């Protein structure tokens, strides 16, 4: 699902940042022809994501002769001690690529695990979990892919995907009615309009303007319930702002369609995975 050109560019950038021109420990210590095997091991419980990306690190460092056996693929539920994959190649390759590979797979698995936890919390409601644009610069495709592996859905990928009017757009654009009307004259028929509202009065204005999606920004559960009743299916409703695992279920039960969470990408805990060389 991720463009291979993008993946290679990310990996090359990371490797150049890490190795520069010399690995002064590995290059001086390890003979060029020495080979070893190593295993990716899970040290926690969660959802795997990024094993193919991690393996690609070693393939770039060693285009010929590198081998991998994958036991767990993206989306697999991991338990502590599970062997994810076994690799065989030049020892220099394994040592030089270890940190970059682990950084990527640990972060992507952390995102997938956090999203999967949220998805399970709201299971049985009509709501879905979505990400935001609050991603780490340069890593957005990897993070958004990880969201889908965890069972979530992607919000817009960038500013070209949809016209999303937040509070600053509305304030700078002369109010809701004026901003939406001006957009309607210029947008193509395939581009949806989403509007962020801060209260129920703005919700009424959004419905009158006929937007496609309405974001309920930092509203209480009681306000969201009322917003669902007022909207009555005339637009999709997205809950956003300060949402935690503790508040998720109550928000989903209000009847909103989407719950967007920036924390699953910008504040996620890395999943604990190690790479151990066989002696």
mmCIF file of C-alpha atoms in Angstrom:
data_model
loop_
_atom_site.group_PDB
_atom_site.id
_atom_site.type_symbol
_atom_site.label_atom_id
_atom_site.label_comp_id
_atom_site.label_asym_id
_atom_site.label_seq_id
_atom_site.Cartn_x
_atom_site.Cartn_y
_atom_site.Cartn_z
ATOM 1 C CA UNK A 1 0.000 0.000 0.000
ATOM 2 C CA UNK A 2 2.997 2.317 0.330
ATOM 3 C CA UNK A 3 4.893 3.541 -2.707
ATOM 4 C CA UNK A 4 8.243 1.702 -2.804
ATOM 5 C CA UNK A 5 10.050 4.806 -4.085
ATOM 6 C CA UNK A 6 8.900 6.735 -1.025
ATOM 7 C CA UNK A 7 9.977 3.945 1.323
ATOM 8 C CA UNK A 8 13.451 3.755 -0.203
ATOM 9 C CA UNK A 9 13.925 7.517 0.023
ATOM 10 C CA UNK A 10 12.926 7.565 3.702
ATOM 11 C CA UNK A 11 15.280 4.692 4.476
ATOM 12 C CA UNK A 12 18.203 6.197 2.561
ATOM 13 C CA UNK A 13 17.736 9.517 4.354
ATOM 14 C CA UNK A 14 17.699 7.747 7.720
ATOM 15 C CA UNK A 15 20.763 5.642 6.895
ATOM 16 C CA UNK A 16 22.759 8.662 5.717
ATOM 17 C CA UNK A 17 21.819 10.459 8.919
ATOM 18 C CA UNK A 18 22.944 7.501 11.017
ATOM 19 C CA UNK A 19 26.015 6.207 9.205
ATOM 20 C CA UNK A 20 27.261 9.354 7.448
ATOM 21 C CA UNK A 21 30.434 7.952 5.810
ATOM 22 C CA UNK A 22 31.668 5.390 8.366
ATOM 23 C CA UNK A 23 30.450 3.114 11.145
ATOM 24 C CA UNK A 24 33.634 3.314 13.180
ATOM 25 C CA UNK A 25 32.652 0.422 15.470
ATOM 26 C CA UNK A 26 31.376 -2.028 12.874
ATOM 27 C CA UNK A 27 33.740 -1.265 9.996
ATOM 28 C CA UNK A 28 36.869 -1.561 12.149
ATOM 29 C CA UNK A 29 35.691 -4.535 14.219
ATOM 30 C CA UNK A 30 33.885 -6.849 11.789
ATOM 31 C CA UNK A 31 35.467 -8.564 8.791
ATOM 32 C CA UNK A 32 33.789 -7.706 5.496
ATOM 33 C CA UNK A 33 32.904 -11.342 4.709
ATOM 34 C CA UNK A 34 31.554 -12.308 8.137
ATOM 35 C CA UNK A 35 27.909 -13.404 8.129
ATOM 36 C CA UNK A 36 25.341 -13.893 10.889
ATOM 37 C CA UNK A 37 21.672 -14.568 11.458
ATOM 38 C CA UNK A 38 19.445 -12.408 13.652
ATOM 39 C CA UNK A 39 15.854 -12.429 14.862
ATOM 40 C CA UNK A 40 13.265 -9.696 15.287
ATOM 41 C CA UNK A 41 11.615 -10.419 18.645
ATOM 42 C CA UNK A 42 8.439 -8.933 20.137
ATOM 43 C CA UNK A 43 8.868 -7.743 23.732
ATOM 44 C CA UNK A 44 5.260 -6.669 24.286
ATOM 45 C CA UNK A 45 1.666 -7.407 23.284
ATOM 46 C CA UNK A 46 0.194 -5.509 20.341
ATOM 47 C CA UNK A 47 -0.222 -5.240 16.578
ATOM 48 C CA UNK A 48 2.682 -5.590 14.161
ATOM 49 C CA UNK A 49 3.256 -3.056 11.409
ATOM 50 C CA UNK A 50 6.288 -2.276 9.247
ATOM 51 C CA UNK A 51 8.115 -5.586 8.945
ATOM 52 C CA UNK A 52 8.549 -5.216 5.175
ATOM 53 C CA UNK A 53 9.807 -1.659 5.654
ATOM 54 C CA UNK A 54 12.303 -2.838 8.268
ATOM 55 C CA UNK A 55 13.589 -5.625 6.032
ATOM 56 C CA UNK A 56 13.999 -3.189 3.157
ATOM 57 C CA UNK A 57 16.642 -1.371 5.227
ATOM 58 C CA UNK A 58 18.940 -4.388 4.992
ATOM 59 C CA UNK A 59 18.137 -5.029 1.328
ATOM 60 C CA UNK A 60 19.277 -1.501 0.490
ATOM 61 C CA UNK A 61 22.495 -1.961 2.464
ATOM 62 C CA UNK A 62 23.107 -5.396 0.923
ATOM 63 C CA UNK A 63 21.462 -5.742 -2.515
ATOM 64 C CA UNK A 64 22.712 -9.321 -2.971
ATOM 65 C CA UNK A 65 22.868 -12.245 -0.572
ATOM 66 C CA UNK A 66 20.541 -10.918 2.123
ATOM 67 C CA UNK A 67 17.834 -13.402 3.159
ATOM 68 C CA UNK A 68 14.762 -13.107 5.364
ATOM 69 C CA UNK A 69 12.135 -15.492 6.659
ATOM 70 C CA UNK A 70 9.006 -13.727 7.894
ATOM 71 C CA UNK A 71 6.869 -15.461 10.511
ATOM 72 C CA UNK A 72 4.537 -12.573 11.391
ATOM 73 C CA UNK A 73 3.133 -10.145 8.836
ATOM 74 C CA UNK A 74 1.607 -6.681 9.217
ATOM 75 C CA UNK A 75 -1.630 -6.842 11.157
ATOM 76 C CA UNK A 76 -0.592 -9.875 13.184
ATOM 77 C CA UNK A 77 -1.373 -9.798 16.893
ATOM 78 C CA UNK A 78 1.923 -10.156 18.749
ATOM 79 C CA UNK A 79 2.631 -11.622 22.146
ATOM 80 C CA UNK A 80 5.731 -11.097 24.241
ATOM 81 C CA UNK A 81 8.508 -13.371 22.984
ATOM 82 C CA UNK A 82 7.085 -13.946 19.500
ATOM 83 C CA UNK A 83 9.635 -14.302 16.698
ATOM 84 C CA UNK A 84 8.618 -11.872 13.960
ATOM 85 C CA UNK A 85 11.272 -12.639 11.371
ATOM 86 C CA UNK A 86 14.717 -14.150 10.961
ATOM 87 C CA UNK A 87 17.351 -12.554 8.753
ATOM 88 C CA UNK A 88 20.686 -13.715 7.380
ATOM 89 C CA UNK A 89 23.324 -11.523 5.813
ATOM 90 C CA UNK A 90 26.660 -9.865 6.272
ATOM 91 C CA UNK A 91 27.242 -8.959 9.894
ATOM 92 C CA UNK A 92 28.133 -5.410 8.899
ATOM 93 C CA UNK A 93 24.768 -5.106 7.153
ATOM 94 C CA UNK A 94 22.852 -6.271 10.224
ATOM 95 C CA UNK A 95 24.732 -3.993 12.616
ATOM 96 C CA UNK A 96 24.527 -0.918 10.411
ATOM 97 C CA UNK A 97 20.839 -1.311 9.627
ATOM 98 C CA UNK A 98 19.646 -2.368 13.067
ATOM 99 C CA UNK A 99 18.767 1.035 14.522
ATOM 100 C CA UNK A 100 17.069 2.384 11.401
ATOM 101 C CA UNK A 101 15.035 -0.797 10.957
ATOM 102 C CA UNK A 102 13.969 -0.831 14.601
ATOM 103 C CA UNK A 103 13.084 2.860 14.636
ATOM 104 C CA UNK A 104 10.683 2.325 11.752
ATOM 105 C CA UNK A 105 9.060 -0.948 12.822
ATOM 106 C CA UNK A 106 8.745 0.122 16.460
ATOM 107 C CA UNK A 107 7.049 3.386 15.575
ATOM 108 C CA UNK A 108 4.718 1.890 12.977
ATOM 109 C CA UNK A 109 3.754 -0.953 15.306
ATOM 110 C CA UNK A 110 3.167 1.578 18.080
ATOM 111 C CA UNK A 111 0.720 3.469 15.853
ATOM 112 C CA UNK A 112 -1.070 0.287 14.777
ATOM 113 C CA UNK A 113 -1.328 -0.895 18.387
ATOM 114 C CA UNK A 114 -2.725 2.424 19.647
ATOM 115 C CA UNK A 115 -5.302 2.567 16.862
ATOM 116 C CA UNK A 116 -6.321 -1.046 17.397
ATOM 117 C CA UNK A 117 -6.869 -0.359 21.102
ATOM 118 C CA UNK A 118 -9.149 2.573 20.215
ATOM 119 C CA UNK A 119 -11.037 0.509 17.630
ATOM 120 C CA UNK A 120 -11.737 -2.182 20.216
ATOM 121 C CA UNK A 121 -12.982 0.384 22.741
ATOM 122 C CA UNK A 122 -15.702 1.637 20.357
ATOM 123 C CA UNK A 123 -16.561 -1.784 18.928
ATOM 124 C CA UNK A 124 -20.289 -2.206 18.384
ATOM 125 C CA UNK A 125 -21.009 1.486 17.827
ATOM 126 C CA UNK A 126 -21.427 3.082 14.416
ATOM 127 C CA UNK A 127 -18.314 5.230 14.747
ATOM 128 C CA UNK A 128 -14.895 4.771 13.167
ATOM 129 C CA UNK A 129 -11.436 5.875 14.325
ATOM 130 C CA UNK A 130 -9.529 8.209 12.010
ATOM 131 C CA UNK A 131 -6.142 9.882 12.048
ATOM 132 C CA UNK A 132 -5.311 13.563 11.417
ATOM 133 C CA UNK A 133 -2.557 15.594 9.734
ATOM 134 C CA UNK A 134 -0.712 15.737 13.067
ATOM 135 C CA UNK A 135 2.008 13.441 11.785
ATOM 136 C CA UNK A 136 5.805 13.473 11.984
ATOM 137 C CA UNK A 137 7.285 15.400 9.035
ATOM 138 C CA UNK A 138 8.301 13.038 6.240
ATOM 139 C CA UNK A 139 6.669 9.981 7.821
ATOM 140 C CA UNK A 140 3.005 10.635 7.032
ATOM 141 C CA UNK A 141 2.506 7.774 4.546
ATOM 142 C CA UNK A 142 4.068 5.276 6.962
ATOM 143 C CA UNK A 143 1.953 6.532 9.849
ATOM 144 C CA UNK A 144 -1.271 6.590 7.867
ATOM 145 C CA UNK A 145 -0.594 3.084 6.582
ATOM 146 C CA UNK A 146 -0.067 1.968 10.184
ATOM 147 C CA UNK A 147 -3.438 3.477 11.122
ATOM 148 C CA UNK A 148 -5.176 1.255 8.559
ATOM 149 C CA UNK A 149 -3.256 -1.818 9.780
ATOM 150 C CA UNK A 150 -4.593 -1.089 13.261
ATOM 151 C CA UNK A 151 -8.158 -1.021 11.941
ATOM 152 C CA UNK A 152 -8.619 2.735 11.641
ATOM 153 C CA UNK A 153 -9.352 4.961 8.663
ATOM 154 C CA UNK A 154 -7.410 7.784 7.083
ATOM 155 C CA UNK A 155 -8.562 11.368 7.218
ATOM 156 C CA UNK A 156 -7.359 13.587 4.362
ATOM 157 C CA UNK A 157 -3.749 12.972 3.428
ATOM 158 C CA UNK A 158 -2.921 16.593 2.644
ATOM 159 C CA UNK A 159 -4.475 19.989 2.000
ATOM 160 C CA UNK A 160 -5.416 19.066 -1.566
ATOM 161 C CA UNK A 161 -7.700 16.175 -0.591
ATOM 162 C CA UNK A 162 -10.589 18.211 0.785
ATOM 163 C CA UNK A 163 -11.527 21.754 1.727
ATOM 164 C CA UNK A 164 -11.476 21.770 5.510
ATOM 165 C CA UNK A 165 -12.472 25.043 7.147
ATOM 166 C CA UNK A 166 -11.202 25.445 10.682
ATOM 167 C CA UNK A 167 -11.857 28.369 13.027
ATOM 168 C CA UNK A 168 -9.105 30.524 11.528
ATOM 169 C CA UNK A 169 -10.437 29.961 7.991
ATOM 170 C CA UNK A 170 -13.924 31.002 9.068
ATOM 171 C CA UNK A 171 -12.729 34.041 11.011
ATOM 172 C CA UNK A 172 -10.462 35.152 8.154
ATOM 173 C CA UNK A 173 -13.027 34.302 5.473
ATOM 174 C CA UNK A 174 -15.895 36.442 6.715
ATOM 175 C CA UNK A 175 -17.963 33.861 8.559
ATOM 176 C CA UNK A 176 -19.381 30.430 7.782
ATOM 177 C CA UNK A 177 -21.938 31.352 5.124
ATOM 178 C CA UNK A 178 -19.537 33.575 3.197
ATOM 179 C CA UNK A 179 -16.602 31.140 3.384
ATOM 180 C CA UNK A 180 -18.641 28.143 2.218
ATOM 181 C CA UNK A 181 -20.354 30.089 -0.578
ATOM 182 C CA UNK A 182 -17.026 31.366 -1.885
ATOM 183 C CA UNK A 183 -15.583 27.852 -1.859
ATOM 184 C CA UNK A 184 -18.585 26.392 -3.683
ATOM 185 C CA UNK A 185 -17.930 28.684 -6.646
ATOM 186 C CA UNK A 186 -14.384 27.392 -7.091
ATOM 187 C CA UNK A 187 -14.266 23.784 -5.936
ATOM 188 C CA UNK A 188 -14.610 20.890 -8.333
ATOM 189 C CA UNK A 189 -17.534 18.526 -7.923
ATOM 190 C CA UNK A 190 -15.302 15.797 -6.447
ATOM 191 C CA UNK A 191 -14.000 17.885 -3.524
ATOM 192 C CA UNK A 192 -15.888 17.763 -0.238
ATOM 193 C CA UNK A 193 -16.154 20.553 2.307
ATOM 194 C CA UNK A 194 -15.638 19.914 6.020
ATOM 195 C CA UNK A 195 -16.325 22.631 8.564
ATOM 196 C CA UNK A 196 -15.159 22.834 12.156
ATOM 197 C CA UNK A 197 -17.800 24.174 14.558
ATOM 198 C CA UNK A 198 -17.306 25.297 18.117
ATOM 199 C CA UNK A 199 -20.897 25.366 19.338
ATOM 200 C CA UNK A 200 -24.439 24.405 18.360
ATOM 201 C CA UNK A 201 -25.140 27.801 16.807
ATOM 202 C CA UNK A 202 -22.301 27.259 14.337
ATOM 203 C CA UNK A 203 -23.627 23.742 13.760
ATOM 204 C CA UNK A 204 -26.902 25.265 12.572
ATOM 205 C CA UNK A 205 -25.026 27.598 10.229
ATOM 206 C CA UNK A 206 -23.005 24.658 8.864
ATOM 207 C CA UNK A 207 -26.165 22.683 8.115
ATOM 208 C CA UNK A 208 -27.744 25.682 6.438
ATOM 209 C CA UNK A 209 -24.627 26.113 4.290
ATOM 210 C CA UNK A 210 -24.881 22.464 3.242
ATOM 211 C CA UNK A 211 -21.370 21.248 4.055
ATOM 212 C CA UNK A 212 -20.535 17.561 3.680
ATOM 213 C CA UNK A 213 -18.797 16.909 7.008
ATOM 214 C CA UNK A 214 -19.033 18.800 10.294
ATOM 215 C CA UNK A 215 -16.299 18.569 12.896
ATOM 216 C CA UNK A 216 -17.480 18.956 16.484
ATOM 217 C CA UNK A 217 -14.456 20.588 18.077
ATOM 218 C CA UNK A 218 -13.878 19.993 21.797
ATOM 219 C CA UNK A 219 -17.575 19.581 22.556
ATOM 220 C CA UNK A 220 -18.899 17.789 25.626
ATOM 221 C CA UNK A 221 -20.623 14.429 25.295
ATOM 222 C CA UNK A 222 -23.956 16.129 26.000
ATOM 223 C CA UNK A 223 -23.365 18.700 23.238
ATOM 224 C CA UNK A 224 -22.408 15.921 20.824
ATOM 225 C CA UNK A 225 -25.633 14.045 21.559
ATOM 226 C CA UNK A 226 -27.614 17.188 20.842
ATOM 227 C CA UNK A 227 -25.601 17.811 17.671
ATOM 228 C CA UNK A 228 -26.429 14.293 16.424
ATOM 229 C CA UNK A 229 -30.144 14.922 17.011
ATOM 230 C CA UNK A 230 -30.054 18.317 15.286
ATOM 231 C CA UNK A 231 -28.071 17.034 12.297
ATOM 232 C CA UNK A 232 -30.355 14.028 11.786
ATOM 233 C CA UNK A 233 -28.120 12.532 9.104
ATOM 234 C CA UNK A 234 -27.880 15.677 6.945
ATOM 235 C CA UNK A 235 -24.064 15.595 7.209
ATOM 236 C CA UNK A 236 -21.359 13.333 8.570
ATOM 237 C CA UNK A 237 -20.318 14.282 12.111
ATOM 238 C CA UNK A 238 -16.708 14.056 13.256
ATOM 239 C CA UNK A 239 -15.726 14.353 16.913
ATOM 240 C CA UNK A 240 -12.299 15.819 17.544
ATOM 241 C CA UNK A 241 -10.201 17.463 20.207
ATOM 242 C CA UNK A 242 -8.755 16.125 23.459
ATOM 243 C CA UNK A 243 -10.113 12.613 23.005
ATOM 244 C CA UNK A 244 -8.602 9.884 25.179
ATOM 245 C CA UNK A 245 -9.142 6.156 25.673
ATOM 246 C CA UNK A 246 -11.194 7.033 28.752
ATOM 247 C CA UNK A 247 -13.661 9.226 26.853
ATOM 248 C CA UNK A 248 -13.793 7.242 23.603
ATOM 249 C CA UNK A 249 -16.701 4.925 24.345
ATOM 250 C CA UNK A 250 -19.015 7.670 25.570
ATOM 251 C CA UNK A 251 -18.230 9.792 22.514
ATOM 252 C CA UNK A 252 -18.854 6.895 20.120
ATOM 253 C CA UNK A 253 -22.195 6.183 21.789
ATOM 254 C CA UNK A 254 -23.441 9.721 21.038
ATOM 255 C CA UNK A 255 -23.958 8.638 17.427
ATOM 256 C CA UNK A 256 -21.135 10.562 15.742
ATOM 257 C CA UNK A 257 -19.779 8.974 12.571
ATOM 258 C CA UNK A 258 -16.050 9.605 12.958
ATOM 259 C CA UNK A 259 -13.684 10.123 15.877
ATOM 260 C CA UNK A 260 -10.380 11.676 14.810
ATOM 261 C CA UNK A 261 -7.384 11.341 17.123
ATOM 262 C CA UNK A 262 -4.098 13.128 16.544
ATOM 263 C CA UNK A 263 -2.481 11.324 19.468
ATOM 264 C CA UNK A 264 -2.301 8.008 17.591
ATOM 265 C CA UNK A 265 0.396 9.501 15.362
ATOM 266 C CA UNK A 266 1.974 12.455 17.162
ATOM 267 C CA UNK A 267 2.215 11.048 20.702
ATOM 268 C CA UNK A 268 2.281 7.297 20.275
ATOM 269 C CA UNK A 269 4.522 5.032 22.361
ATOM 270 C CA UNK A 270 6.981 2.956 20.348
ATOM 271 C CA UNK A 271 6.267 -0.779 20.400
ATOM 272 C CA UNK A 272 9.102 -2.738 22.011
ATOM 273 C CA UNK A 273 10.840 -4.916 19.414
ATOM 274 C CA UNK A 274 14.448 -6.100 19.525
ATOM 275 C CA UNK A 275 16.878 -7.513 16.962
ATOM 276 C CA UNK A 276 19.185 -10.178 18.360
ATOM 277 C CA UNK A 277 22.154 -11.657 16.532
ATOM 278 C CA UNK A 278 22.651 -15.393 16.984
ATOM 279 C CA UNK A 279 25.960 -16.237 18.607
#
